[in-house]
Amino acid sequence: MRAVVTGGAGFLGSHLCERLVAEGWHVLCLDSMLTGATANVAGLRQHERFRLESYDVTRPMEIEGDVDWVLHLASPASPKDYLDHPIETLQVGSLGTFNCLDLARWKEAGFLFASTSEVYGDPKVHPQPESYWGNVNPIGPRSVYDEPKRFSEAAAMAYQRAHGVPVKVMRIFNTYGPRMRRRDGRAVPNFIDQALAGAPLTVHGDGSQTRSLCYVDDLVEGIWRFLNAEGTGPMNLGNPHEVTVLELAKLIADLAGSGSEIVFTDRPIDDPELRCPDISLAREALGWEPHVTLEEGLARTLEWARGAWT
Ligand code: UDP
């Protein structure tokens, strides 16, 4: 099997490339390196079934040889990154998606799209099942991420209907683990960075907003099973263990043993109040659920960050 993985040098993409190569696949990894890094795939660079190309998929792709799957993960993914790169984020989730779909159609390959829990916006249904259509502000700052993800889901479904491209849409909830960038602005790397420096942990608002965090190895297992299963989705992939942001900050401070205090700062515009995946479909269709507890996953991530960041 041969996959083209866009965003393959990013946090999640690099873990997925490793899994595909370990499963015996050939992988062509394309990454614009806007938020990805060659260091993330350093362990794969010498592998004969892995190839990395620095390439922006908003340009059409002319790829030699057979392709079985186009896995479209490319996009800035942290709120800080997509607010810093709003146009690039809109482009990779529109022009980039069309280019990936055209490649899949040309190669008679399947298309897997990395959608997101952000398609649910600030949800009015909790936990969120795939049947929920969401509550997204189409003109707010986060729309540069949410809307292209929604648009890409629509484009994928249209290519399946109009051209028979086999499509799979996964909606990925908050995921964390080794290879997150130290300054990508997300809660987990921020709190770890601050705790390791003995600096105050910056909780936005009063910290009562919730997130449900999935360790990256569990997520990759879910993606692998989804790839090998029947069905288009959309399929929620995430860990339904929900915590408040304040609980998350306190847990990271405790695990780091830093004695850092908590400071309360401004809340970003349209920051979702609650987020938790309903993973009934993944449990039933894939026999999948996460196994790594938040304590264990954060401990592993802290250990990695101690080595990689300091
Ligand atoms: N957050 C925070 N302090 C930080 C970074 C993030 O309190 O230093 C909050 C953020 O406002 C949100 C939650 O943590 O409520 C998760 O944010 P993140 O950027 O990790 O991901 P999101 O789920 O918003 O995409």
Short mmCIF file of C-alpha atoms and ligand atoms in Angstrom, two decimals:
data_model
loop_
_atom_site.label_atom_id
_atom_site.label_comp_id
_atom_site.label_asym_id
_atom_site.label_seq_id
_atom_site.Cartn_x
_atom_site.Cartn_y
_atom_site.Cartn_z
CA MET A 1 0.00 0.00 0.00
CA ARG A 2 1.16 3.52 -0.72
CA ALA A 3 -0.11 6.66 0.98
CA VAL A 4 0.42 10.33 0.34
CA VAL A 5 0.25 12.04 3.73
CA THR A 6 -0.15 15.82 3.66
CA GLY A 7 1.02 17.51 6.84
CA GLY A 8 3.05 14.36 7.50
CA ALA A 9 5.83 16.29 9.23
CA GLY A 10 3.44 17.81 11.75
CA PHE A 11 2.67 16.60 15.27
CA LEU A 12 -0.08 14.13 14.43
CA GLY A 13 1.07 13.50 10.85
CA SER A 14 4.51 12.31 11.91
CA HIS A 15 3.08 9.79 14.37
CA LEU A 16 0.72 8.53 11.67
CA CYS A 17 3.56 8.21 9.11
CA GLU A 18 5.51 6.11 11.61
CA ARG A 19 2.55 3.82 12.09
CA LEU A 20 1.96 3.41 8.35
CA VAL A 21 5.62 2.57 7.72
CA ALA A 22 5.57 0.12 10.65
CA GLU A 23 2.54 -1.55 9.02
CA GLY A 24 4.56 -2.07 5.83
CA TRP A 25 3.14 0.85 3.80
CA HIS A 26 5.08 3.15 1.51
CA VAL A 27 4.64 6.78 2.55
CA LEU A 28 5.16 9.97 0.58
CA CYS A 29 5.06 12.75 3.15
CA LEU A 30 4.26 16.25 1.87
CA ASP A 31 4.58 19.22 4.17
CA SER A 32 4.89 22.95 3.58
CA MET A 33 6.86 23.16 6.87
CA LEU A 34 4.72 26.12 7.93
CA THR A 35 4.08 24.41 11.27
CA GLY A 36 5.68 21.02 10.53
CA ALA A 37 9.37 20.21 10.95
CA THR A 38 11.79 17.73 9.42
CA ALA A 39 12.91 16.85 12.96
CA ASN A 40 9.50 15.24 13.53
CA VAL A 41 10.23 12.60 10.90
CA ALA A 42 13.97 12.30 11.62
CA GLY A 43 13.47 8.67 12.66
CA LEU A 44 11.95 7.84 9.26
CA ARG A 45 14.31 9.71 6.95
CA GLN A 46 16.55 6.72 6.24
CA HIS A 47 13.69 4.28 5.78
CA GLU A 48 13.41 2.97 2.23
CA ARG A 49 9.61 3.10 2.26
CA PHE A 50 9.48 6.73 3.44
CA ARG A 51 10.03 9.89 1.43
CA LEU A 52 9.68 13.49 2.60
CA GLU A 53 9.08 16.39 0.24
CA SER A 54 8.76 19.98 1.26
CA TYR A 55 5.65 20.85 -0.74
CA ASP A 56 2.69 23.18 -0.33
CA VAL A 57 -0.42 21.23 -1.34
CA THR A 58 -2.26 24.39 -2.30
CA ARG A 59 -0.35 23.78 -5.54
CA PRO A 60 -1.57 20.86 -7.69
CA MET A 61 0.27 17.60 -7.16
CA GLU A 62 1.86 15.59 -9.94
CA ILE A 63 2.94 12.37 -8.34
CA GLU A 64 4.45 9.41 -10.11
CA GLY A 65 3.36 5.86 -9.44
CA ASP A 66 0.38 4.26 -7.80
CA VAL A 67 -1.29 5.77 -4.76
CA ASP A 68 -3.82 3.87 -2.63
CA TRP A 69 -4.66 6.57 -0.09
CA VAL A 70 -4.44 10.33 0.12
CA LEU A 71 -4.48 11.31 3.79
CA HIS A 72 -5.08 15.05 4.10
CA LEU A 73 -3.85 16.23 7.48
CA ALA A 74 -2.14 19.45 6.38
CA SER A 75 -3.28 22.55 8.27
CA PRO A 76 -2.18 24.78 11.08
CA ALA A 77 -4.06 23.24 14.01
CA SER A 78 -3.54 25.32 17.13
CA PRO A 79 -5.65 28.46 17.60
CA LYS A 80 -2.46 30.55 17.82
CA ASP A 81 -1.15 29.08 14.55
CA TYR A 82 -4.32 29.50 12.56
CA LEU A 83 -4.85 33.02 13.86
CA ASP A 84 -1.23 33.84 12.89
CA HIS A 85 -1.75 32.25 9.44
CA PRO A 86 -5.43 32.85 8.60
CA ILE A 87 -5.12 32.91 4.80
CA GLU A 88 -2.82 29.87 4.61
CA THR A 89 -5.27 27.98 6.83
CA LEU A 90 -8.21 28.88 4.58
CA GLN A 91 -6.21 27.91 1.50
CA VAL A 92 -4.97 24.51 2.66
CA GLY A 93 -8.53 23.58 3.64
CA SER A 94 -9.98 24.66 0.28
CA LEU A 95 -7.46 24.71 -2.60
CA GLY A 96 -5.42 22.05 -0.78
CA THR A 97 -8.44 19.84 -0.27
CA PHE A 98 -9.43 20.11 -3.94
CA ASN A 99 -5.87 19.20 -4.98
CA CYS A 100 -5.91 16.17 -2.67
CA LEU A 101 -9.32 15.08 -3.94
CA ASP A 102 -8.18 15.50 -7.56
CA LEU A 103 -5.10 13.40 -6.80
CA ALA A 104 -7.27 10.69 -5.22
CA ARG A 105 -9.61 10.75 -8.22
CA TRP A 106 -6.72 10.60 -10.73
CA LYS A 107 -4.99 7.72 -8.88
CA GLU A 108 -8.26 5.91 -8.06
CA ALA A 109 -7.23 6.16 -4.44
CA GLY A 110 -9.19 6.64 -1.23
CA PHE A 111 -9.30 10.01 0.54
CA LEU A 112 -9.10 10.37 4.31
CA PHE A 113 -9.76 13.82 5.72
CA ALA A 114 -8.60 15.06 9.11
CA SER A 115 -11.59 17.10 10.19
CA THR A 116 -12.02 18.40 13.69
CA SER A 117 -14.26 18.85 16.70
CA GLU A 118 -14.17 22.54 15.73
CA VAL A 119 -16.87 21.77 13.14
CA TYR A 120 -19.18 21.68 16.19
CA GLY A 121 -18.11 25.22 17.11
CA ASP A 122 -19.31 26.26 20.57
CA PRO A 123 -21.64 23.27 20.86
CA LYS A 124 -25.20 23.42 22.14
CA VAL A 125 -25.34 19.61 22.31
CA HIS A 126 -23.12 17.86 24.82
CA PRO A 127 -21.33 15.46 24.39
CA GLN A 128 -21.15 15.91 20.63
CA PRO A 129 -22.40 13.08 18.38
CA GLU A 130 -21.57 13.07 14.67
CA SER A 131 -25.21 13.87 13.89
CA TYR A 132 -24.88 17.34 15.49
CA TRP A 133 -24.51 20.10 12.86
CA GLY A 134 -22.69 22.49 15.13
CA ASN A 135 -22.78 26.10 16.23
CA VAL A 136 -20.04 27.93 14.32
CA ASN A 137 -19.55 31.68 13.99
CA PRO A 138 -18.83 31.97 10.24
CA ILE A 139 -17.13 35.38 10.51
CA GLY A 140 -15.34 35.12 13.86
CA PRO A 141 -11.56 34.70 14.16
CA ARG A 142 -11.81 30.91 14.55
CA SER A 143 -13.81 30.65 11.31
CA VAL A 144 -10.54 30.55 9.32
CA TYR A 145 -10.07 27.05 10.75
CA ASP A 146 -13.65 25.86 11.32
CA GLU A 147 -15.10 26.81 7.95
CA PRO A 148 -12.43 25.23 5.69
CA LYS A 149 -12.74 22.05 7.75
CA ARG A 150 -16.52 22.10 7.21
CA PHE A 151 -16.04 23.01 3.55
CA SER A 152 -13.56 20.14 3.12
CA GLU A 153 -16.06 17.68 4.56
CA ALA A 154 -18.59 18.96 2.02
CA ALA A 155 -16.05 18.73 -0.83
CA ALA A 156 -15.10 15.17 0.13
CA MET A 157 -18.74 14.08 0.22
CA ALA A 158 -19.33 15.73 -3.17
CA TYR A 159 -16.36 13.92 -4.75
CA GLN A 160 -17.68 10.66 -3.37
CA ARG A 161 -21.14 11.31 -4.78
CA ALA A 162 -20.09 12.83 -8.10
CA HIS A 163 -16.91 10.88 -8.88
CA GLY A 164 -17.08 7.78 -6.71
CA VAL A 165 -13.93 8.65 -4.74
CA PRO A 166 -13.94 6.47 -1.58
CA VAL A 167 -13.97 8.97 1.26
CA LYS A 168 -13.43 8.83 5.00
CA VAL A 169 -13.96 11.80 7.31
CA MET A 170 -12.65 11.72 10.87
CA ARG A 171 -13.40 14.45 13.39
CA ILE A 172 -10.40 14.66 15.66
CA PHE A 173 -10.83 16.07 19.18
CA ASN A 174 -8.02 17.63 21.23
CA THR A 175 -4.93 15.43 20.99
CA TYR A 176 -1.60 15.79 22.80
CA GLY A 177 1.74 14.08 23.15
CA PRO A 178 5.39 14.23 22.14
CA ARG A 179 6.30 16.52 19.20
CA MET A 180 3.83 19.27 20.03
CA ARG A 181 5.66 22.51 19.49
CA ARG A 182 6.74 24.23 22.68
CA ARG A 183 5.22 27.55 21.63
CA ASP A 184 2.23 26.40 19.57
CA GLY A 185 -0.01 28.13 22.09
CA ARG A 186 -2.22 25.19 23.01
CA ALA A 187 -3.09 24.44 26.61
CA VAL A 188 -0.97 21.30 27.03
CA PRO A 189 2.33 22.59 25.62
CA ASN A 190 1.80 26.01 27.23
CA PHE A 191 1.15 24.56 30.68
CA ILE A 192 4.05 22.10 30.37
CA ASP A 193 6.41 24.81 29.18
CA GLN A 194 5.34 27.10 32.01
CA ALA A 195 5.49 24.34 34.65
CA LEU A 196 8.98 23.24 33.59
CA ALA A 197 10.16 26.85 33.81
CA GLY A 198 8.50 27.31 37.23
CA ALA A 199 6.46 30.12 35.67
CA PRO A 200 2.77 30.78 36.37
CA LEU A 201 0.29 28.71 34.34
CA THR A 202 -1.92 31.01 32.24
CA VAL A 203 -5.51 29.80 32.49
CA HIS A 204 -7.89 31.64 30.17
CA GLY A 205 -11.04 32.97 31.83
CA ASP A 206 -11.94 31.18 35.07
CA GLY A 207 -10.84 27.81 33.63
CA SER A 208 -14.32 26.28 33.89
CA GLN A 209 -14.43 25.57 30.13
CA THR A 210 -13.85 21.90 29.36
CA ARG A 211 -11.82 19.84 26.94
CA SER A 212 -11.40 16.07 26.49
CA LEU A 213 -7.83 15.14 25.67
CA CYS A 214 -6.63 12.10 23.77
CA TYR A 215 -3.06 10.80 23.90
CA VAL A 216 -1.56 10.67 20.40
CA ASP A 217 -0.90 6.88 20.39
CA ASP A 218 -4.57 6.18 21.09
CA LEU A 219 -5.61 8.58 18.33
CA VAL A 220 -3.27 6.97 15.78
CA GLU A 221 -4.71 3.55 16.66
CA GLY A 222 -8.19 4.95 15.96
CA ILE A 223 -7.08 6.39 12.61
CA TRP A 224 -5.46 3.09 11.62
CA ARG A 225 -8.62 1.15 12.44
CA PHE A 226 -10.81 3.67 10.61
CA LEU A 227 -8.59 3.40 7.51
CA ASN A 228 -9.03 -0.36 7.52
CA ALA A 229 -12.76 -0.41 8.24
CA GLU A 230 -15.80 0.05 6.05
CA GLY A 231 -17.63 3.36 6.13
CA THR A 232 -17.29 7.03 5.33
CA GLY A 233 -18.11 8.57 8.68
CA PRO A 234 -17.91 11.28 9.78
CA MET A 235 -16.34 9.54 12.75
CA ASN A 236 -15.48 11.23 16.04
CA LEU A 237 -12.03 10.23 17.32
CA GLY A 238 -11.09 11.47 20.76
CA ASN A 239 -11.04 10.65 24.44
CA PRO A 240 -14.38 11.22 26.20
CA HIS A 241 -12.70 11.86 29.58
CA GLU A 242 -13.65 15.52 30.09
CA VAL A 243 -11.81 17.93 32.38
CA THR A 244 -11.97 21.65 33.01
CA VAL A 245 -9.01 23.70 31.84
CA LEU A 246 -8.31 24.62 35.46
CA GLU A 247 -8.17 20.92 36.41
CA LEU A 248 -5.81 20.33 33.48
CA ALA A 249 -3.50 23.15 34.61
CA LYS A 250 -3.42 21.87 38.20
CA LEU A 251 -2.72 18.31 37.06
CA ILE A 252 0.21 19.41 34.89
CA ALA A 253 1.64 21.56 37.70
CA ASP A 254 1.36 18.56 40.07
CA LEU A 255 2.91 16.09 37.65
CA ALA A 256 5.77 18.48 36.90
CA GLY A 257 6.29 19.03 40.64
CA SER A 258 6.92 22.66 39.86
CA GLY A 259 4.82 24.39 42.49
CA SER A 260 3.82 26.87 39.76
CA GLU A 261 0.91 29.11 40.61
CA ILE A 262 -2.10 29.67 38.37
CA VAL A 263 -2.88 33.06 36.86
CA PHE A 264 -6.17 33.89 35.15
CA THR A 265 -5.94 35.74 31.83
CA ASP A 266 -8.31 36.83 29.05
CA ARG A 267 -10.41 34.26 27.27
CA PRO A 268 -10.06 34.09 23.44
CA ILE A 269 -13.08 35.12 21.34
CA ASP A 270 -15.51 32.25 20.63
CA ASP A 271 -13.49 29.83 22.79
CA PRO A 272 -15.84 26.81 23.07
CA GLU A 273 -17.37 26.38 26.53
CA LEU A 274 -17.66 22.60 26.50
CA ARG A 275 -16.16 19.87 24.36
CA CYS A 276 -16.47 16.12 24.69
CA PRO A 277 -16.79 13.50 21.95
CA ASP A 278 -19.57 10.96 21.81
CA ILE A 279 -17.51 8.00 20.54
CA SER A 280 -20.33 5.43 20.35
CA LEU A 281 -19.82 5.11 16.59
CA ALA A 282 -16.06 4.46 16.88
CA ARG A 283 -16.65 1.96 19.69
CA GLU A 284 -19.20 0.08 17.61
CA ALA A 285 -17.64 0.32 14.13
CA LEU A 286 -13.94 0.09 15.06
CA GLY A 287 -13.99 -1.62 18.45
CA TRP A 288 -11.86 1.34 19.48
CA GLU A 289 -11.60 3.50 22.54
CA PRO A 290 -8.66 5.30 24.17
CA HIS A 291 -6.69 3.50 26.89
CA VAL A 292 -4.01 5.95 27.99
CA THR A 293 -5.21 7.90 31.03
CA LEU A 294 -4.70 11.66 31.16
CA GLU A 295 -2.20 11.26 34.03
CA GLU A 296 -0.18 8.65 32.11
CA GLY A 297 -0.25 10.55 28.82
CA LEU A 298 0.75 13.84 30.44
CA ALA A 299 3.56 12.10 32.35
CA ARG A 300 4.90 10.70 29.07
CA THR A 301 4.61 14.09 27.38
CA LEU A 302 6.35 15.83 30.28
CA GLU A 303 9.20 13.34 30.16
CA TRP A 304 9.59 13.94 26.43
CA ALA A 305 9.41 17.73 26.82
CA ARG A 306 12.07 17.68 29.54
CA GLY A 307 14.43 16.14 27.01
CA ALA A 308 13.32 17.94 23.85
CA TRP A 309 12.72 21.47 25.13
CA THR A 310 15.33 21.99 27.80
N1 UDP B 1 -6.03 27.71 27.27
C1 UDP B 1 -5.64 28.29 28.48
N2 UDP B 1 -4.36 28.70 28.62
C2 UDP B 1 -3.43 28.57 27.64
C3 UDP B 1 -3.82 27.97 26.41
C4 UDP B 1 -5.13 27.56 26.26
O1 UDP B 1 -6.46 28.41 29.41
O2 UDP B 1 -2.27 28.99 27.86
C5 UDP B 1 -7.43 27.27 27.12
C6 UDP B 1 -8.12 27.74 25.86
O3 UDP B 1 -8.68 29.04 26.04
C7 UDP B 1 -9.18 26.66 25.71
C8 UDP B 1 -8.49 25.41 26.21
O4 UDP B 1 -7.42 25.86 27.03
O5 UDP B 1 -10.30 26.95 26.53
C9 UDP B 1 -7.94 24.54 25.11
O6 UDP B 1 -7.20 25.36 24.24
P1 UDP B 1 -6.26 24.80 23.11
O7 UDP B 1 -5.63 25.98 22.46
O8 UDP B 1 -5.36 23.75 23.65
O9 UDP B 1 -7.22 24.05 22.10
P2 UDP B 1 -8.69 24.34 21.52
O10 UDP B 1 -9.53 23.27 22.09
O11 UDP B 1 -9.16 25.70 21.95
O12 UDP B 1 -8.51 24.25 20.05
#
